[in-house]
Structures are given as structure tokens and as C-alpha cells.
Amino acid sequence: MKSRLCLASQSPRRAALLRQAGFDFWIYKPMVDETPVQGEYPAKLTERLSANKAEAAVQAAASENIESTVCLGSDTVVVLDDLILGKPVDSADAARILKHLSGSSHEVMTAVTVACGAWRESRQVTSKVTFCHLSDDVIRDYCASAEPYDKAGAYAIQGYAGSFVESLSGSYSAVMGLPLCETTALLALAGIHPCWKEGVCDE
């Protein structure tokens, strides 16, 4: 029997974080247009997209007659000087983004939404990340790896780019893509608890 919890995400990092926290779940990969609405603030964008992902999973579960499914959606943006830095389209774009981030501080905004039936609840987490100076050689070599290309802001804090981080104020897991403290609290409201709390974790 499928778990009651559905992760609405195409991100392997979010799945790894949710698994790490002790949750059993199945994955639905929503196709959501992530284009910002003109004039939309970054925080509103992440909240809207996280809700859209969760809603898409709710509808998919309903179409398969999977009852009482709790759906989780999340979205992350990197913001520098009020400018949203999305996922790079190619190596030149990744290099451009990283040059902007080099030696400066930026915000990482992550929203998470939990939905079940008509019930919805969202949380927003903003973290501040400061990068050390990145030389042109470092940027070039990093862009030659596969790491930047499906990541908001063209970097993965849990990967090679962890060495770029001079300081972090906020939630490490939120910068990765899923704020575990807020996620666990929202899921508890929906009656979903980690396996260690239920005493049913596999050894």
C-alpha cells in the first residue's frame, strides 16, 4: 500500500532530505510553469509555486482514487539585490550567475506547502548565504562539472560549492531545497510523523 505522503517534486535533493528526516513517501513529478508573474516578489513566487506543486499532486492522487493523501510541494529561489537568479540554461549562464554571487551575500528563499483535500498550509524560510571570492578559474572548473545545472543560483551547497560558503545564517536544509523544521511541523498538522516518532523505522 502506498504511503499517505506524496512528495511533489522532481528534485532528488528534496527526496533525500525528506528520507533523512524519517518520512516514508512516494513521489509525483509535477509539471509546473515556474515563470514569475510580472512584478511578483520572490517570496510570493516561491509560495505560489510550492502550492501549485502540492495542488498538482492532490489532483493526481484524486484521479487515481488514492484517498487521504497528504501532498508536499516546495520551491526555492536565490535572490541577489532583488534579482531572482534561477537555474542556469548553459555554462555561460552558470558562470555569469556565479560571478554575481562571488564575494557577496545573497538570500535563499524556500517555501513549503502541505495540502490534503481542501486544506492547505504554507511556510516560508529565508536564509542569508555569503560566498568567498571565486576566481575565474574556480568558476570555470565548477561550471565544467555537472553540479550547477539544475540548481537555483547555479550551485549546490551540499556539493562542491560548499567550499564557496563563507557564512550561512538560516536553514541549511532550506538552502538545499526543503526546510526540515518547518516541513516536519506542517506534516504533523496533517497527521504525518517521521518513522522514528512512530517507532516503525527500518533498521
mmCIF file with all atom_site columns, C-alpha atoms in Angstrom:
data_model
loop_
_atom_site.group_PDB
_atom_site.id
_atom_site.type_symbol
_atom_site.label_atom_id
_atom_site.label_alt_id
_atom_site.label_comp_id
_atom_site.label_asym_id
_atom_site.label_entity_id
_atom_site.label_seq_id
_atom_site.pdbx_PDB_ins_code
_atom_site.Cartn_x
_atom_site.Cartn_y
_atom_site.Cartn_z
_atom_site.occupancy
_atom_site.B_iso_or_equiv
_atom_site.pdbx_formal_charge
_atom_site.auth_seq_id
_atom_site.auth_comp_id
_atom_site.auth_asym_id
_atom_site.auth_atom_id
_atom_site.pdbx_PDB_model_num
ATOM 1   C CA . MET A 1 1   ? 0.000  0.000  0.000   1.00 0.00 ? 1   MET A CA 1
ATOM 2   C CA . LYS A 1 2   ? 1.292  3.477  -0.854  1.00 0.00 ? 2   LYS A CA 1
ATOM 3   C CA . SER A 1 3   ? 2.289  5.838  1.923   1.00 0.00 ? 3   SER A CA 1
ATOM 4   C CA . ARG A 1 4   ? -0.194 8.614  2.704   1.00 0.00 ? 4   ARG A CA 1
ATOM 5   C CA . LEU A 1 5   ? 2.552  11.147 1.998   1.00 0.00 ? 5   LEU A CA 1
ATOM 6   C CA . CYS A 1 6   ? 3.337  12.277 -1.542  1.00 0.00 ? 6   CYS A CA 1
ATOM 7   C CA . LEU A 1 7   ? 6.357  14.445 -2.357  1.00 0.00 ? 7   LEU A CA 1
ATOM 8   C CA . ALA A 1 8   ? 5.512  16.626 -5.346  1.00 0.00 ? 8   ALA A CA 1
ATOM 9   C CA . SER A 1 9   ? 8.998  17.246 -6.657  1.00 0.00 ? 9   SER A CA 1
ATOM 10  C CA . GLN A 1 10  ? 11.466 16.411 -9.397  1.00 0.00 ? 10  GLN A CA 1
ATOM 11  C CA . SER A 1 11  ? 14.378 17.175 -7.059  1.00 0.00 ? 11  SER A CA 1
ATOM 12  C CA . PRO A 1 12  ? 16.457 14.250 -5.774  1.00 0.00 ? 12  PRO A CA 1
ATOM 13  C CA . ARG A 1 13  ? 17.770 16.549 -3.038  1.00 0.00 ? 13  ARG A CA 1
ATOM 14  C CA . ARG A 1 14  ? 14.314 17.137 -1.582  1.00 0.00 ? 14  ARG A CA 1
ATOM 15  C CA . ALA A 1 15  ? 13.640 13.404 -1.643  1.00 0.00 ? 15  ALA A CA 1
ATOM 16  C CA . ALA A 1 16  ? 16.942 12.737 0.139   1.00 0.00 ? 16  ALA A CA 1
ATOM 17  C CA . LEU A 1 17  ? 16.189 15.342 2.810   1.00 0.00 ? 17  LEU A CA 1
ATOM 18  C CA . LEU A 1 18  ? 12.679 14.033 3.447   1.00 0.00 ? 18  LEU A CA 1
ATOM 19  C CA . ARG A 1 19  ? 14.013 10.481 3.668   1.00 0.00 ? 19  ARG A CA 1
ATOM 20  C CA . GLN A 1 20  ? 16.785 11.634 6.009   1.00 0.00 ? 20  GLN A CA 1
ATOM 21  C CA . ALA A 1 21  ? 14.159 13.122 8.334   1.00 0.00 ? 21  ALA A CA 1
ATOM 22  C CA . GLY A 1 22  ? 12.489 9.709  8.613   1.00 0.00 ? 22  GLY A CA 1
ATOM 23  C CA . PHE A 1 23  ? 9.455  10.026 6.354   1.00 0.00 ? 23  PHE A CA 1
ATOM 24  C CA . ASP A 1 24  ? 8.029  7.324  4.093   1.00 0.00 ? 24  ASP A CA 1
ATOM 25  C CA . PHE A 1 25  ? 6.597  8.751  0.879   1.00 0.00 ? 25  PHE A CA 1
ATOM 26  C CA . TRP A 1 26  ? 6.014  8.293  -2.807  1.00 0.00 ? 26  TRP A CA 1
ATOM 27  C CA . ILE A 1 27  ? 7.000  10.766 -5.490  1.00 0.00 ? 27  ILE A CA 1
ATOM 28  C CA . TYR A 1 28  ? 4.890  12.617 -8.019  1.00 0.00 ? 28  TYR A CA 1
ATOM 29  C CA . LYS A 1 29  ? 6.783  14.759 -10.525 1.00 0.00 ? 29  LYS A CA 1
ATOM 30  C CA . PRO A 1 30  ? 4.592  17.777 -11.298 1.00 0.00 ? 30  PRO A CA 1
ATOM 31  C CA . MET A 1 31  ? 4.931  19.791 -14.486 1.00 0.00 ? 31  MET A CA 1
ATOM 32  C CA . VAL A 1 32  ? 4.547  23.349 -13.209 1.00 0.00 ? 32  VAL A CA 1
ATOM 33  C CA . ASP A 1 33  ? 5.298  26.552 -15.102 1.00 0.00 ? 33  ASP A CA 1
ATOM 34  C CA . GLU A 1 34  ? 7.895  28.301 -12.926 1.00 0.00 ? 34  GLU A CA 1
ATOM 35  C CA . THR A 1 35  ? 7.850  31.592 -14.841 1.00 0.00 ? 35  THR A CA 1
ATOM 36  C CA . PRO A 1 36  ? 7.461  34.559 -12.457 1.00 0.00 ? 36  PRO A CA 1
ATOM 37  C CA . VAL A 1 37  ? 4.437  36.788 -12.897 1.00 0.00 ? 37  VAL A CA 1
ATOM 38  C CA . GLN A 1 38  ? 5.488  40.320 -13.848 1.00 0.00 ? 38  GLN A CA 1
ATOM 39  C CA . GLY A 1 39  ? 6.243  42.277 -10.677 1.00 0.00 ? 39  GLY A CA 1
ATOM 40  C CA . GLU A 1 40  ? 5.931  39.188 -8.453  1.00 0.00 ? 40  GLU A CA 1
ATOM 41  C CA . TYR A 1 41  ? 8.087  39.307 -5.327  1.00 0.00 ? 41  TYR A CA 1
ATOM 42  C CA . PRO A 1 42  ? 10.445 36.334 -4.828  1.00 0.00 ? 42  PRO A CA 1
ATOM 43  C CA . ALA A 1 43  ? 8.745  35.211 -1.606  1.00 0.00 ? 43  ALA A CA 1
ATOM 44  C CA . LYS A 1 44  ? 5.340  35.251 -3.312  1.00 0.00 ? 44  LYS A CA 1
ATOM 45  C CA . LEU A 1 45  ? 6.774  33.321 -6.255  1.00 0.00 ? 45  LEU A CA 1
ATOM 46  C CA . THR A 1 46  ? 8.127  30.507 -4.085  1.00 0.00 ? 46  THR A CA 1
ATOM 47  C CA . GLU A 1 47  ? 4.897  30.264 -2.100  1.00 0.00 ? 47  GLU A CA 1
ATOM 48  C CA . ARG A 1 48  ? 2.792  30.170 -5.272  1.00 0.00 ? 48  ARG A CA 1
ATOM 49  C CA . LEU A 1 49  ? 4.961  27.525 -6.923  1.00 0.00 ? 49  LEU A CA 1
ATOM 50  C CA . SER A 1 50  ? 5.154  25.329 -3.825  1.00 0.00 ? 50  SER A CA 1
ATOM 51  C CA . ALA A 1 51  ? 1.346  25.474 -3.580  1.00 0.00 ? 51  ALA A CA 1
ATOM 52  C CA . ASN A 1 52  ? 0.938  24.715 -7.291  1.00 0.00 ? 52  ASN A CA 1
ATOM 53  C CA . LYS A 1 53  ? 3.164  21.652 -6.976  1.00 0.00 ? 53  LYS A CA 1
ATOM 54  C CA . ALA A 1 54  ? 1.246  20.360 -3.960  1.00 0.00 ? 54  ALA A CA 1
ATOM 55  C CA . GLU A 1 55  ? -2.077 21.016 -5.704  1.00 0.00 ? 55  GLU A CA 1
ATOM 56  C CA . ALA A 1 56  ? -0.936 19.137 -8.810  1.00 0.00 ? 56  ALA A CA 1
ATOM 57  C CA . ALA A 1 57  ? -0.143 16.129 -6.633  1.00 0.00 ? 57  ALA A CA 1
ATOM 58  C CA . VAL A 1 58  ? -3.517 16.355 -4.852  1.00 0.00 ? 58  VAL A CA 1
ATOM 59  C CA . GLN A 1 59  ? -5.277 16.254 -8.219  1.00 0.00 ? 59  GLN A CA 1
ATOM 60  C CA . ALA A 1 60  ? -3.116 13.362 -9.435  1.00 0.00 ? 60  ALA A CA 1
ATOM 61  C CA . ALA A 1 61  ? -3.854 11.349 -6.291  1.00 0.00 ? 61  ALA A CA 1
ATOM 62  C CA . ALA A 1 62  ? -7.583 12.056 -6.632  1.00 0.00 ? 62  ALA A CA 1
ATOM 63  C CA . SER A 1 63  ? -7.556 10.907 -10.257 1.00 0.00 ? 63  SER A CA 1
ATOM 64  C CA . GLU A 1 64  ? -6.090 7.581  -9.108  1.00 0.00 ? 64  GLU A CA 1
ATOM 65  C CA . ASN A 1 65  ? -8.599 7.313  -6.236  1.00 0.00 ? 65  ASN A CA 1
ATOM 66  C CA . ILE A 1 66  ? -5.818 7.431  -3.649  1.00 0.00 ? 66  ILE A CA 1
ATOM 67  C CA . GLU A 1 67  ? -7.665 8.666  -0.581  1.00 0.00 ? 67  GLU A CA 1
ATOM 68  C CA . SER A 1 68  ? -6.345 10.777 2.312   1.00 0.00 ? 68  SER A CA 1
ATOM 69  C CA . THR A 1 69  ? -3.134 11.645 0.504   1.00 0.00 ? 69  THR A CA 1
ATOM 70  C CA . VAL A 1 70  ? -1.041 14.393 2.082   1.00 0.00 ? 70  VAL A CA 1
ATOM 71  C CA . CYS A 1 71  ? 0.921  16.225 -0.610  1.00 0.00 ? 71  CYS A CA 1
ATOM 72  C CA . LEU A 1 72  ? 4.084  18.228 -0.082  1.00 0.00 ? 72  LEU A CA 1
ATOM 73  C CA . GLY A 1 73  ? 5.411  20.848 -2.503  1.00 0.00 ? 73  GLY A CA 1
ATOM 74  C CA . SER A 1 74  ? 8.427  23.117 -2.170  1.00 0.00 ? 74  SER A CA 1
ATOM 75  C CA . ASP A 1 75  ? 10.188 25.773 -4.201  1.00 0.00 ? 75  ASP A CA 1
ATOM 76  C CA . THR A 1 76  ? 13.471 27.645 -3.828  1.00 0.00 ? 76  THR A CA 1
ATOM 77  C CA . VAL A 1 77  ? 14.839 30.835 -5.362  1.00 0.00 ? 77  VAL A CA 1
ATOM 78  C CA . VAL A 1 78  ? 18.168 32.593 -4.973  1.00 0.00 ? 78  VAL A CA 1
ATOM 79  C CA . VAL A 1 79  ? 17.906 36.377 -4.740  1.00 0.00 ? 79  VAL A CA 1
ATOM 80  C CA . LEU A 1 80  ? 20.706 38.934 -5.122  1.00 0.00 ? 80  LEU A CA 1
ATOM 81  C CA . ASP A 1 81  ? 19.847 42.637 -4.886  1.00 0.00 ? 81  ASP A CA 1
ATOM 82  C CA . ASP A 1 82  ? 16.148 41.853 -5.510  1.00 0.00 ? 82  ASP A CA 1
ATOM 83  C CA . LEU A 1 83  ? 17.050 39.928 -8.677  1.00 0.00 ? 83  LEU A CA 1
ATOM 84  C CA . ILE A 1 84  ? 15.941 36.281 -8.899  1.00 0.00 ? 84  ILE A CA 1
ATOM 85  C CA . LEU A 1 85  ? 18.791 34.033 -10.021 1.00 0.00 ? 85  LEU A CA 1
ATOM 86  C CA . GLY A 1 86  ? 17.191 30.923 -11.472 1.00 0.00 ? 86  GLY A CA 1
ATOM 87  C CA . LYS A 1 87  ? 18.600 27.692 -12.834 1.00 0.00 ? 87  LYS A CA 1
ATOM 88  C CA . PRO A 1 88  ? 21.304 28.307 -15.456 1.00 0.00 ? 88  PRO A CA 1
ATOM 89  C CA . VAL A 1 89  ? 20.495 27.401 -19.035 1.00 0.00 ? 89  VAL A CA 1
ATOM 90  C CA . ASP A 1 90  ? 24.112 26.669 -20.009 1.00 0.00 ? 90  ASP A CA 1
ATOM 91  C CA . SER A 1 91  ? 27.718 27.016 -18.800 1.00 0.00 ? 91  SER A CA 1
ATOM 92  C CA . ALA A 1 92  ? 27.950 30.681 -19.788 1.00 0.00 ? 92  ALA A CA 1
ATOM 93  C CA . ASP A 1 93  ? 24.809 31.451 -17.796 1.00 0.00 ? 93  ASP A CA 1
ATOM 94  C CA . ALA A 1 94  ? 26.124 29.487 -14.798 1.00 0.00 ? 94  ALA A CA 1
ATOM 95  C CA . ALA A 1 95  ? 29.405 31.430 -14.928 1.00 0.00 ? 95  ALA A CA 1
ATOM 96  C CA . ARG A 1 96  ? 27.513 34.723 -15.109 1.00 0.00 ? 96  ARG A CA 1
ATOM 97  C CA . ILE A 1 97  ? 25.431 33.843 -12.051 1.00 0.00 ? 97  ILE A CA 1
ATOM 98  C CA . LEU A 1 98  ? 28.445 32.690 -10.028 1.00 0.00 ? 98  LEU A CA 1
ATOM 99  C CA . LYS A 1 99  ? 30.351 35.888 -10.838 1.00 0.00 ? 99  LYS A CA 1
ATOM 100 C CA . HIS A 1 100 ? 27.433 37.835 -9.381  1.00 0.00 ? 100 HIS A CA 1
ATOM 101 C CA . LEU A 1 101 ? 27.471 35.680 -6.226  1.00 0.00 ? 101 LEU A CA 1
ATOM 102 C CA . SER A 1 102 ? 31.266 35.815 -5.801  1.00 0.00 ? 102 SER A CA 1
ATOM 103 C CA . GLY A 1 103 ? 32.370 37.767 -2.729  1.00 0.00 ? 103 GLY A CA 1
ATOM 104 C CA . SER A 1 104 ? 28.861 38.867 -1.816  1.00 0.00 ? 104 SER A CA 1
ATOM 105 C CA . SER A 1 105 ? 25.819 37.896 0.242   1.00 0.00 ? 105 SER A CA 1
ATOM 106 C CA . HIS A 1 106 ? 22.553 36.658 -1.211  1.00 0.00 ? 106 HIS A CA 1
ATOM 107 C CA . GLU A 1 107 ? 19.240 35.351 0.060   1.00 0.00 ? 107 GLU A CA 1
ATOM 108 C CA . VAL A 1 108 ? 17.826 31.887 -0.476  1.00 0.00 ? 108 VAL A CA 1
ATOM 109 C CA . MET A 1 109 ? 14.041 31.806 -0.145  1.00 0.00 ? 109 MET A CA 1
ATOM 110 C CA . THR A 1 110 ? 12.302 28.461 0.199   1.00 0.00 ? 110 THR A CA 1
ATOM 111 C CA . ALA A 1 111 ? 8.577  27.883 0.606   1.00 0.00 ? 111 ALA A CA 1
ATOM 112 C CA . VAL A 1 112 ? 6.937  24.603 1.545   1.00 0.00 ? 112 VAL A CA 1
ATOM 113 C CA . THR A 1 113 ? 3.237  23.775 1.200   1.00 0.00 ? 113 THR A CA 1
ATOM 114 C CA . VAL A 1 114 ? 1.363  20.799 2.611   1.00 0.00 ? 114 VAL A CA 1
ATOM 115 C CA . ALA A 1 115 ? -2.066 20.018 1.162   1.00 0.00 ? 115 ALA A CA 1
ATOM 116 C CA . CYS A 1 116 ? -4.702 17.399 1.931   1.00 0.00 ? 116 CYS A CA 1
ATOM 117 C CA . GLY A 1 117 ? -8.161 17.621 0.407   1.00 0.00 ? 117 GLY A CA 1
ATOM 118 C CA . ALA A 1 118 ? -9.244 21.255 0.680   1.00 0.00 ? 118 ALA A CA 1
ATOM 119 C CA . TRP A 1 119 ? -6.736 22.021 3.471   1.00 0.00 ? 119 TRP A CA 1
ATOM 120 C CA . ARG A 1 120 ? -3.576 23.988 2.642   1.00 0.00 ? 120 ARG A CA 1
ATOM 121 C CA . GLU A 1 121 ? -0.793 25.391 4.788   1.00 0.00 ? 121 GLU A CA 1
ATOM 122 C CA . SER A 1 122 ? 2.484  27.039 3.767   1.00 0.00 ? 122 SER A CA 1
ATOM 123 C CA . ARG A 1 123 ? 5.676  28.225 5.432   1.00 0.00 ? 123 ARG A CA 1
ATOM 124 C CA . GLN A 1 124 ? 8.426  30.486 4.097   1.00 0.00 ? 124 GLN A CA 1
ATOM 125 C CA . VAL A 1 125 ? 12.098 30.417 5.132   1.00 0.00 ? 125 VAL A CA 1
ATOM 126 C CA . THR A 1 126 ? 14.721 32.988 4.142   1.00 0.00 ? 126 THR A CA 1
ATOM 127 C CA . SER A 1 127 ? 18.421 32.283 4.656   1.00 0.00 ? 127 SER A CA 1
ATOM 128 C CA . LYS A 1 128 ? 21.431 34.517 4.046   1.00 0.00 ? 128 LYS A CA 1
ATOM 129 C CA . VAL A 1 129 ? 24.475 32.992 2.346   1.00 0.00 ? 129 VAL A CA 1
ATOM 130 C CA . THR A 1 130 ? 27.811 34.757 1.866   1.00 0.00 ? 130 THR A CA 1
ATOM 131 C CA . PHE A 1 131 ? 30.280 33.499 -0.735  1.00 0.00 ? 131 PHE A CA 1
ATOM 132 C CA . CYS A 1 132 ? 34.026 33.982 -0.648  1.00 0.00 ? 132 CYS A CA 1
ATOM 133 C CA . HIS A 1 133 ? 35.705 35.444 -3.718  1.00 0.00 ? 133 HIS A CA 1
ATOM 134 C CA . LEU A 1 134 ? 35.617 32.999 -6.634  1.00 0.00 ? 134 LEU A CA 1
ATOM 135 C CA . SER A 1 135 ? 38.403 33.262 -9.181  1.00 0.00 ? 135 SER A CA 1
ATOM 136 C CA . ASP A 1 136 ? 37.685 32.900 -12.875 1.00 0.00 ? 136 ASP A CA 1
ATOM 137 C CA . ASP A 1 137 ? 39.499 29.540 -12.780 1.00 0.00 ? 137 ASP A CA 1
ATOM 138 C CA . VAL A 1 138 ? 37.313 28.261 -9.936  1.00 0.00 ? 138 VAL A CA 1
ATOM 139 C CA . ILE A 1 139 ? 34.150 29.368 -11.724 1.00 0.00 ? 139 ILE A CA 1
ATOM 140 C CA . ARG A 1 140 ? 35.285 27.793 -14.987 1.00 0.00 ? 140 ARG A CA 1
ATOM 141 C CA . ASP A 1 141 ? 36.191 24.477 -13.339 1.00 0.00 ? 141 ASP A CA 1
ATOM 142 C CA . TYR A 1 142 ? 32.973 24.370 -11.316 1.00 0.00 ? 142 TYR A CA 1
ATOM 143 C CA . CYS A 1 143 ? 30.914 25.043 -14.424 1.00 0.00 ? 143 CYS A CA 1
ATOM 144 C CA . ALA A 1 144 ? 32.711 22.155 -16.122 1.00 0.00 ? 144 ALA A CA 1
ATOM 145 C CA . SER A 1 145 ? 31.191 19.818 -13.527 1.00 0.00 ? 145 SER A CA 1
ATOM 146 C CA . ALA A 1 146 ? 27.571 18.701 -13.759 1.00 0.00 ? 146 ALA A CA 1
ATOM 147 C CA . GLU A 1 147 ? 26.670 20.307 -10.446 1.00 0.00 ? 147 GLU A CA 1
ATOM 148 C CA . PRO A 1 148 ? 25.363 23.810 -11.315 1.00 0.00 ? 148 PRO A CA 1
ATOM 149 C CA . TYR A 1 149 ? 22.819 22.980 -13.979 1.00 0.00 ? 149 TYR A CA 1
ATOM 150 C CA . ASP A 1 150 ? 19.615 22.033 -12.192 1.00 0.00 ? 150 ASP A CA 1
ATOM 151 C CA . LYS A 1 151 ? 20.156 24.287 -9.188  1.00 0.00 ? 151 LYS A CA 1
ATOM 152 C CA . ALA A 1 152 ? 18.691 27.683 -8.389  1.00 0.00 ? 152 ALA A CA 1
ATOM 153 C CA . GLY A 1 153 ? 21.601 30.114 -8.260  1.00 0.00 ? 153 GLY A CA 1
ATOM 154 C CA . ALA A 1 154 ? 23.842 27.655 -10.143 1.00 0.00 ? 154 ALA A CA 1
ATOM 155 C CA . TYR A 1 155 ? 25.251 25.975 -7.041  1.00 0.00 ? 155 TYR A CA 1
ATOM 156 C CA . ALA A 1 156 ? 24.636 23.133 -4.610  1.00 0.00 ? 156 ALA A CA 1
ATOM 157 C CA . ILE A 1 157 ? 25.575 23.941 -1.021  1.00 0.00 ? 157 ILE A CA 1
ATOM 158 C CA . GLN A 1 158 ? 25.758 20.228 -0.182  1.00 0.00 ? 158 GLN A CA 1
ATOM 159 C CA . GLY A 1 159 ? 28.173 19.579 -3.045  1.00 0.00 ? 159 GLY A CA 1
ATOM 160 C CA . TYR A 1 160 ? 31.433 21.041 -4.290  1.00 0.00 ? 160 TYR A CA 1
ATOM 161 C CA . ALA A 1 161 ? 30.063 24.551 -3.792  1.00 0.00 ? 161 ALA A CA 1
ATOM 162 C CA . GLY A 1 162 ? 30.011 24.032 -0.033  1.00 0.00 ? 162 GLY A CA 1
ATOM 163 C CA . SER A 1 163 ? 33.594 25.295 -0.172  1.00 0.00 ? 163 SER A CA 1
ATOM 164 C CA . PHE A 1 164 ? 32.353 28.618 -1.579  1.00 0.00 ? 164 PHE A CA 1
ATOM 165 C CA . VAL A 1 165 ? 30.291 29.422 1.521   1.00 0.00 ? 165 VAL A CA 1
ATOM 166 C CA . GLU A 1 166 ? 31.953 31.853 3.900   1.00 0.00 ? 166 GLU A CA 1
ATOM 167 C CA . SER A 1 167 ? 28.924 32.088 6.182   1.00 0.00 ? 167 SER A CA 1
ATOM 168 C CA . LEU A 1 168 ? 25.312 30.963 6.437   1.00 0.00 ? 168 LEU A CA 1
ATOM 169 C CA . SER A 1 169 ? 22.546 32.480 8.528   1.00 0.00 ? 169 SER A CA 1
ATOM 170 C CA . GLY A 1 170 ? 19.332 30.482 8.456   1.00 0.00 ? 170 GLY A CA 1
ATOM 171 C CA . SER A 1 171 ? 18.436 26.929 7.481   1.00 0.00 ? 171 SER A CA 1
ATOM 172 C CA . TYR A 1 172 ? 20.964 24.697 5.726   1.00 0.00 ? 172 TYR A CA 1
ATOM 173 C CA . SER A 1 173 ? 18.242 22.268 4.632   1.00 0.00 ? 173 SER A CA 1
ATOM 174 C CA . ALA A 1 174 ? 16.181 25.167 3.240   1.00 0.00 ? 174 ALA A CA 1
ATOM 175 C CA . VAL A 1 175 ? 19.151 26.257 1.125   1.00 0.00 ? 175 VAL A CA 1
ATOM 176 C CA . MET A 1 176 ? 19.310 22.677 -0.152  1.00 0.00 ? 176 MET A CA 1
ATOM 177 C CA . GLY A 1 177 ? 15.625 22.927 -1.061  1.00 0.00 ? 177 GLY A CA 1
ATOM 178 C CA . LEU A 1 178 ? 13.478 21.718 1.853   1.00 0.00 ? 178 LEU A CA 1
ATOM 179 C CA . PRO A 1 179 ? 13.338 23.348 5.321   1.00 0.00 ? 179 PRO A CA 1
ATOM 180 C CA . LEU A 1 180 ? 13.073 20.274 7.525   1.00 0.00 ? 180 LEU A CA 1
ATOM 181 C CA . CYS A 1 181 ? 11.967 22.012 10.727  1.00 0.00 ? 181 CYS A CA 1
ATOM 182 C CA . GLU A 1 182 ? 9.033  23.741 9.048   1.00 0.00 ? 182 GLU A CA 1
ATOM 183 C CA . THR A 1 183 ? 8.234  20.720 6.887   1.00 0.00 ? 183 THR A CA 1
ATOM 184 C CA . THR A 1 184 ? 8.059  18.381 9.882   1.00 0.00 ? 184 THR A CA 1
ATOM 185 C CA . ALA A 1 185 ? 5.778  20.825 11.724  1.00 0.00 ? 185 ALA A CA 1
ATOM 186 C CA . LEU A 1 186 ? 3.421  21.159 8.743   1.00 0.00 ? 186 LEU A CA 1
ATOM 187 C CA . LEU A 1 187 ? 3.256  17.407 8.215   1.00 0.00 ? 187 LEU A CA 1
ATOM 188 C CA . ALA A 1 188 ? 2.443  16.915 11.901  1.00 0.00 ? 188 ALA A CA 1
ATOM 189 C CA . LEU A 1 189 ? -0.570 19.209 11.432  1.00 0.00 ? 189 LEU A CA 1
ATOM 190 C CA . ALA A 1 190 ? -1.702 16.827 8.683   1.00 0.00 ? 190 ALA A CA 1
ATOM 191 C CA . GLY A 1 191 ? -1.173 13.777 10.891  1.00 0.00 ? 191 GLY A CA 1
ATOM 192 C CA . ILE A 1 192 ? 2.060  12.645 9.237   1.00 0.00 ? 192 ILE A CA 1
ATOM 193 C CA . HIS A 1 193 ? 5.004  11.842 11.516  1.00 0.00 ? 193 HIS A CA 1
ATOM 194 C CA . PRO A 1 194 ? 8.549  10.547 10.939  1.00 0.00 ? 194 PRO A CA 1
ATOM 195 C CA . CYS A 1 195 ? 9.196  6.856  11.422  1.00 0.00 ? 195 CYS A CA 1
ATOM 196 C CA . TRP A 1 196 ? 11.392 7.385  14.481  1.00 0.00 ? 196 TRP A CA 1
ATOM 197 C CA . LYS A 1 197 ? 8.498  9.097  16.271  1.00 0.00 ? 197 LYS A CA 1
ATOM 198 C CA . GLU A 1 198 ? 6.160  6.263  15.317  1.00 0.00 ? 198 GLU A CA 1
ATOM 199 C CA . GLY A 1 199 ? 8.760  3.616  16.231  1.00 0.00 ? 199 GLY A CA 1
ATOM 200 C CA . VAL A 1 200 ? 8.471  1.926  12.827  1.00 0.00 ? 200 VAL A CA 1
ATOM 201 C CA . CYS A 1 201 ? 11.790 2.748  11.149  1.00 0.00 ? 201 CYS A CA 1
ATOM 202 C CA . ASP A 1 202 ? 13.517 0.001  9.212   1.00 0.00 ? 202 ASP A CA 1
ATOM 203 C CA . GLU A 1 203 ? 16.896 -0.910 10.647  1.00 0.00 ? 203 GLU A CA 1
#
